[in-house]
Amino acid sequence: MGRARRRRERVLEHLTELRRLPIGGAPEPSFRARLRAELLSGALAAERARPAAPKHARRRPARRRPLLSHLATFGLAAAMMISAFATYQAVPGDSLYPLKRAAESTLVRLSSDDAERGERELDSAKTRAKEVATLLGSSDGTLVGETLTEMEKSTRSGISRLKRAEPRSPKIEKFARDQKEVVGPMLPQLNEDQQTQAEGYLHYIEGLAAPG
């Protein structure tokens, strides 16, 4: 049970780190090295745990694993990392975007309490704001409106949970300030309907920073 819990915690750590990457950004070399080391250590552990064949069944000397197998392991690890990075850089409309949202939902569901879940939902709201900024000027204005809606939905849900767990948490005010700095400059580049959405959102988060 302890080993399974540690594996779960490592997965959550990796997902959280990847979510914090800026859209179009690249992971730190230290993160790539750590993930690669863990993938390889897991493969080696599985190899050591493989039961030995009975003596009477050994008709020929065991051969070492060929170099090709090691290369395949490295290739699989690299492919997994590249896929993860591409997924977390996806924006609405990209083929990998549903996987990104599914990973975010998994992080929220695996949260241990309301405070942690609320923080992760606010992280999702921040990600939606960055995606809107990336989509500005897109020919498909529907995606911008949908992403603004999802941003507000995650914000309200996250704030509600965080207020229940930590009513006077300074994280709420900090979130409001950060979001205002991202969403405010977008207004001139949005169409009329989108501006109405964004202004309503800004009015809501401004109230979060007010004392009381």
Tab-separated table of N, CA and C in Angstrom, residues 72-160:
chain	number	residue	atom	x	y	z
A	72	ALA	N	14.735	0.346	-26.865
A	72	ALA	CA	13.277	0.439	-26.907
A	72	ALA	C	12.740	1.074	-25.634
A	73	THR	N	13.364	0.724	-24.484
A	73	THR	CA	12.936	1.305	-23.212
A	73	THR	C	13.157	2.808	-23.218
A	74	PHE	N	14.354	3.230	-23.674
A	74	PHE	CA	14.637	4.666	-23.764
A	74	PHE	C	13.668	5.348	-24.721
A	75	GLY	N	13.387	4.701	-25.846
A	75	GLY	CA	12.483	5.283	-26.831
A	75	GLY	C	11.081	5.446	-26.288
A	76	LEU	N	10.619	4.433	-25.526
A	76	LEU	CA	9.286	4.517	-24.940
A	76	LEU	C	9.216	5.652	-23.924
A	77	ALA	N	10.261	5.771	-23.095
A	77	ALA	CA	10.292	6.852	-22.103
A	77	ALA	C	10.250	8.212	-22.793
A	78	ALA	N	11.043	8.352	-23.861
A	78	ALA	CA	11.070	9.625	-24.583
A	78	ALA	C	9.724	9.921	-25.222
A	79	ALA	N	9.098	8.888	-25.804
A	79	ALA	CA	7.797	9.083	-26.440
A	79	ALA	C	6.749	9.510	-25.426
A	80	MET	N	6.796	8.908	-24.225
A	80	MET	CA	5.840	9.266	-23.179
A	80	MET	C	6.015	10.723	-22.761
A	81	MET	N	7.281	11.154	-22.617
A	81	MET	CA	7.534	12.534	-22.210
A	81	MET	C	7.088	13.516	-23.290
A	82	ILE	N	7.413	13.211	-24.545
A	82	ILE	CA	7.036	14.099	-25.647
A	82	ILE	C	5.519	14.212	-25.735
A	83	SER	N	4.823	13.068	-25.577
A	83	SER	CA	3.365	13.087	-25.627
A	83	SER	C	2.780	13.923	-24.501
A	84	ALA	N	3.362	13.773	-23.294
A	84	ALA	CA	2.870	14.551	-22.149
A	84	ALA	C	3.080	16.045	-22.365
A	85	PHE	N	4.255	16.435	-22.859
A	85	PHE	CA	4.547	17.849	-23.075
A	85	PHE	C	3.613	18.435	-24.137
A	86	ALA	N	3.406	17.669	-25.222
A	86	ALA	CA	2.532	18.147	-26.291
A	86	ALA	C	1.099	18.305	-25.787
A	87	THR	N	0.662	17.369	-24.941
A	87	THR	CA	-0.693	17.437	-24.398
A	87	THR	C	-0.883	18.687	-23.563
A	88	TYR	N	0.079	19.007	-22.704
A	88	TYR	CA	-0.086	20.142	-21.805
A	88	TYR	C	0.145	21.491	-22.493
A	89	GLN	N	0.617	21.473	-23.722
A	89	GLN	CA	0.736	22.712	-24.477
A	89	GLN	C	-0.436	22.898	-25.440
A	90	ALA	N	-1.353	21.916	-25.474
A	90	ALA	CA	-2.495	21.990	-26.387
A	90	ALA	C	-3.444	23.106	-25.973
A	91	VAL	N	-4.134	23.663	-26.953
A	91	VAL	CA	-5.143	24.705	-26.717
A	91	VAL	C	-6.464	24.219	-27.306
A	92	PRO	N	-7.586	24.845	-26.940
A	92	PRO	CA	-8.880	24.432	-27.501
A	92	PRO	C	-8.832	24.355	-29.021
A	93	GLY	N	-9.360	23.254	-29.547
A	93	GLY	CA	-9.336	23.021	-30.981
A	93	GLY	C	-8.267	22.045	-31.404
A	94	ASP	N	-7.214	21.844	-30.581
A	94	ASP	CA	-6.165	20.877	-30.884
A	94	ASP	C	-6.657	19.463	-30.599
A	95	SER	N	-6.108	18.492	-31.315
A	95	SER	CA	-6.553	17.106	-31.143
A	95	SER	C	-6.224	16.557	-29.757
A	96	LEU	N	-5.152	17.060	-29.139
A	96	LEU	CA	-4.755	16.556	-27.823
A	96	LEU	C	-5.431	17.298	-26.670
A	97	TYR	N	-6.216	18.312	-26.986
A	97	TYR	CA	-6.811	19.121	-25.913
A	97	TYR	C	-7.719	18.314	-24.972
A	98	PRO	N	-8.557	17.395	-25.492
A	98	PRO	CA	-9.376	16.589	-24.567
A	98	PRO	C	-8.543	15.808	-23.565
A	99	LEU	N	-7.353	15.343	-23.964
A	99	LEU	CA	-6.483	14.626	-23.025
A	99	LEU	C	-5.986	15.559	-21.930
A	100	LYS	N	-5.682	16.788	-22.315
A	100	LYS	CA	-5.236	17.775	-21.329
A	100	LYS	C	-6.327	18.021	-20.294
A	101	ARG	N	-7.558	18.185	-20.748
A	101	ARG	CA	-8.655	18.435	-19.825
A	101	ARG	C	-8.927	17.209	-18.950
A	102	ALA	N	-8.779	16.020	-19.532
A	102	ALA	CA	-8.988	14.800	-18.749
A	102	ALA	C	-7.949	14.681	-17.642
A	103	ALA	N	-6.703	15.053	-17.952
A	103	ALA	CA	-5.646	15.005	-16.941
A	103	ALA	C	-5.926	16.008	-15.829
A	104	GLU	N	-6.409	17.187	-16.184
A	104	GLU	CA	-6.759	18.190	-15.179
A	104	GLU	C	-7.869	17.669	-14.267
A	105	SER	N	-8.878	17.048	-14.865
A	105	SER	CA	-9.981	16.512	-14.076
A	105	SER	C	-9.509	15.428	-13.124
A	106	THR	N	-8.547	14.632	-13.586
A	106	THR	CA	-7.990	13.583	-12.724
A	106	THR	C	-7.291	14.195	-11.523
A	107	LEU	N	-6.527	15.246	-11.751
A	107	LEU	CA	-5.857	15.931	-10.649
A	107	LEU	C	-6.858	16.438	-9.621
A	108	VAL	N	-7.956	17.011	-10.094
A	108	VAL	CA	-8.968	17.545	-9.180
A	108	VAL	C	-9.612	16.413	-8.385
A	109	ARG	N	-9.968	15.318	-9.074
A	109	ARG	CA	-10.638	14.215	-8.392
A	109	ARG	C	-9.745	13.544	-7.354
A	110	LEU	N	-8.438	13.523	-7.606
A	110	LEU	CA	-7.513	12.867	-6.689
A	110	LEU	C	-7.089	13.772	-5.528
A	111	SER	N	-7.591	14.990	-5.496
A	111	SER	CA	-7.248	15.907	-4.405
A	111	SER	C	-7.741	15.345	-3.078
A	112	SER	N	-6.958	15.578	-2.037
A	112	SER	CA	-7.252	14.965	-0.740
A	112	SER	C	-8.316	15.709	0.059
A	113	ASP	N	-8.519	17.009	-0.189
A	113	ASP	CA	-9.507	17.769	0.571
A	113	ASP	C	-9.997	18.956	-0.244
A	114	ASP	N	-10.957	19.708	0.330
A	114	ASP	CA	-11.551	20.841	-0.386
A	114	ASP	C	-10.530	21.929	-0.706
A	115	ALA	N	-9.597	22.162	0.208
A	115	ALA	CA	-8.608	23.214	-0.027
A	115	ALA	C	-7.744	22.874	-1.240
A	116	GLU	N	-7.251	21.651	-1.288
A	116	GLU	CA	-6.399	21.237	-2.407
A	116	GLU	C	-7.191	21.206	-3.706
A	117	ARG	N	-8.417	20.707	-3.626
A	117	ARG	CA	-9.244	20.649	-4.830
A	117	ARG	C	-9.558	22.047	-5.343
A	118	GLY	N	-9.864	22.964	-4.410
A	118	GLY	CA	-10.135	24.333	-4.814
A	118	GLY	C	-8.945	24.983	-5.498
A	119	GLU	N	-7.751	24.764	-4.944
A	119	GLU	CA	-6.543	25.336	-5.542
A	119	GLU	C	-6.315	24.801	-6.945
A	120	ARG	N	-6.572	23.517	-7.142
A	120	ARG	CA	-6.357	22.936	-8.460
A	120	ARG	C	-7.398	23.433	-9.467
A	121	GLU	N	-8.603	23.691	-8.997
A	121	GLU	CA	-9.596	24.264	-9.904
A	121	GLU	C	-9.224	25.701	-10.275
A	122	LEU	N	-8.636	26.422	-9.343
A	122	LEU	CA	-8.163	27.776	-9.675
A	122	LEU	C	-6.978	27.712	-10.634
A	123	ASP	N	-6.139	26.689	-10.505
A	123	ASP	CA	-5.059	26.492	-11.476
A	123	ASP	C	-5.645	26.272	-12.868
A	124	SER	N	-6.749	25.507	-12.925
A	124	SER	CA	-7.408	25.280	-14.218
A	124	SER	C	-7.934	26.592	-14.793
A	125	ALA	N	-8.479	27.445	-13.917
A	125	ALA	CA	-8.975	28.749	-14.380
A	125	ALA	C	-7.838	29.591	-14.945
A	126	LYS	N	-6.677	29.551	-14.297
A	126	LYS	CA	-5.518	30.286	-14.812
A	126	LYS	C	-5.102	29.753	-16.191
A	127	THR	N	-5.150	28.429	-16.332
A	127	THR	CA	-4.793	27.825	-17.614
A	127	THR	C	-5.765	28.253	-18.707
A	128	ARG	N	-7.076	28.307	-18.373
A	128	ARG	CA	-8.060	28.761	-19.368
A	128	ARG	C	-7.782	30.207	-19.790
A	129	ALA	N	-7.367	31.047	-18.838
A	129	ALA	CA	-7.068	32.445	-19.184
A	129	ALA	C	-5.901	32.513	-20.173
A	130	LYS	N	-4.874	31.706	-19.949
A	130	LYS	CA	-3.724	31.686	-20.860
A	130	LYS	C	-4.135	31.169	-22.238
A	131	GLU	N	-5.057	30.200	-22.247
A	131	GLU	CA	-5.528	29.676	-23.529
A	131	GLU	C	-6.308	30.735	-24.303
A	132	VAL	N	-7.120	31.523	-23.604
A	132	VAL	CA	-7.852	32.604	-24.275
A	132	VAL	C	-6.861	33.572	-24.910
A	133	ALA	N	-5.805	33.911	-24.177
A	133	ALA	CA	-4.794	34.821	-24.718
A	133	ALA	C	-4.151	34.241	-25.973
A	134	THR	N	-3.947	32.926	-25.979
A	134	THR	CA	-3.357	32.274	-27.152
A	134	THR	C	-4.324	32.264	-28.329
A	135	LEU	N	-5.624	32.164	-28.027
A	135	LEU	CA	-6.635	32.068	-29.083
A	135	LEU	C	-7.015	33.414	-29.680
A	136	LEU	N	-6.611	34.518	-29.061
A	136	LEU	CA	-6.989	35.840	-29.567
A	136	LEU	C	-6.581	35.988	-31.033
A	137	GLY	N	-7.501	36.463	-31.827
A	137	GLY	CA	-7.230	36.613	-33.252
A	137	GLY	C	-7.584	35.378	-34.046
A	138	SER	N	-8.012	34.307	-33.349
A	138	SER	CA	-8.407	33.088	-34.042
A	138	SER	C	-9.667	33.331	-34.855
A	139	SER	N	-9.783	32.636	-35.954
A	139	SER	CA	-10.958	32.789	-36.812
A	139	SER	C	-12.200	32.173	-36.168
A	140	ASP	N	-11.972	31.260	-35.206
A	140	ASP	CA	-13.097	30.602	-34.542
A	140	ASP	C	-13.357	31.284	-33.204
A	141	GLY	N	-14.236	32.280	-33.222
A	141	GLY	CA	-14.535	33.000	-31.998
A	141	GLY	C	-15.290	32.172	-30.987
A	142	THR	N	-15.923	31.074	-31.439
A	142	THR	CA	-16.671	30.213	-30.529
A	142	THR	C	-15.755	29.632	-29.461
A	143	LEU	N	-14.544	29.264	-29.849
A	143	LEU	CA	-13.603	28.673	-28.896
A	143	LEU	C	-13.239	29.654	-27.796
A	144	VAL	N	-13.115	30.925	-28.156
A	144	VAL	CA	-12.789	31.948	-27.151
A	144	VAL	C	-13.918	32.051	-26.135
A	145	GLY	N	-15.168	32.127	-26.625
A	145	GLY	CA	-16.311	32.233	-25.726
A	145	GLY	C	-16.443	31.017	-24.829
A	146	GLU	N	-16.250	29.825	-25.400
A	146	GLU	CA	-16.355	28.602	-24.603
A	146	GLU	C	-15.269	28.539	-23.535
A	147	THR	N	-14.072	28.987	-23.884
A	147	THR	CA	-12.969	28.940	-22.929
A	147	THR	C	-13.171	29.951	-21.810
A	148	LEU	N	-13.722	31.125	-22.142
A	148	LEU	CA	-14.058	32.104	-21.103
A	148	LEU	C	-15.102	31.526	-20.141
A	149	THR	N	-16.082	30.804	-20.692
A	149	THR	CA	-17.106	30.185	-19.856
A	149	THR	C	-16.498	29.148	-18.918
A	150	GLU	N	-15.599	28.315	-19.456
A	150	GLU	CA	-14.950	27.297	-18.630
A	150	GLU	C	-14.065	27.931	-17.562
A	151	MET	N	-13.438	29.055	-17.904
A	151	MET	CA	-12.602	29.777	-16.940
A	151	MET	C	-13.441	30.238	-15.750
A	152	GLU	N	-14.591	30.818	-16.045
A	152	GLU	CA	-15.445	31.307	-14.956
A	152	GLU	C	-16.010	30.143	-14.143
A	153	LYS	N	-16.365	29.060	-14.819
A	153	LYS	CA	-16.899	27.892	-14.116
A	153	LYS	C	-15.878	27.336	-13.129
A	154	SER	N	-14.628	27.179	-13.573
A	154	SER	CA	-13.575	26.668	-12.689
A	154	SER	C	-13.296	27.643	-11.553
A	155	THR	N	-13.341	28.941	-11.870
A	155	THR	CA	-13.081	29.953	-10.835
A	155	THR	C	-14.129	29.885	-9.730
A	156	ARG	N	-15.397	29.889	-10.105
A	156	ARG	CA	-16.458	29.877	-9.095
A	156	ARG	C	-16.423	28.598	-8.251
A	157	SER	N	-16.184	27.471	-8.906
A	157	SER	CA	-16.117	26.211	-8.170
A	157	SER	C	-14.921	26.192	-7.222
A	158	GLY	N	-13.759	26.637	-7.717
A	158	GLY	CA	-12.554	26.645	-6.890
A	158	GLY	C	-12.670	27.602	-5.719
A	159	ILE	N	-13.223	28.790	-5.957
A	159	ILE	CA	-13.389	29.773	-4.878
A	159	ILE	C	-14.355	29.242	-3.821
A	160	SER	N	-15.427	28.612	-4.270
A	160	SER	CA	-16.410	28.070	-3.331
A	160	SER	C	-15.772	27.029	-2.411
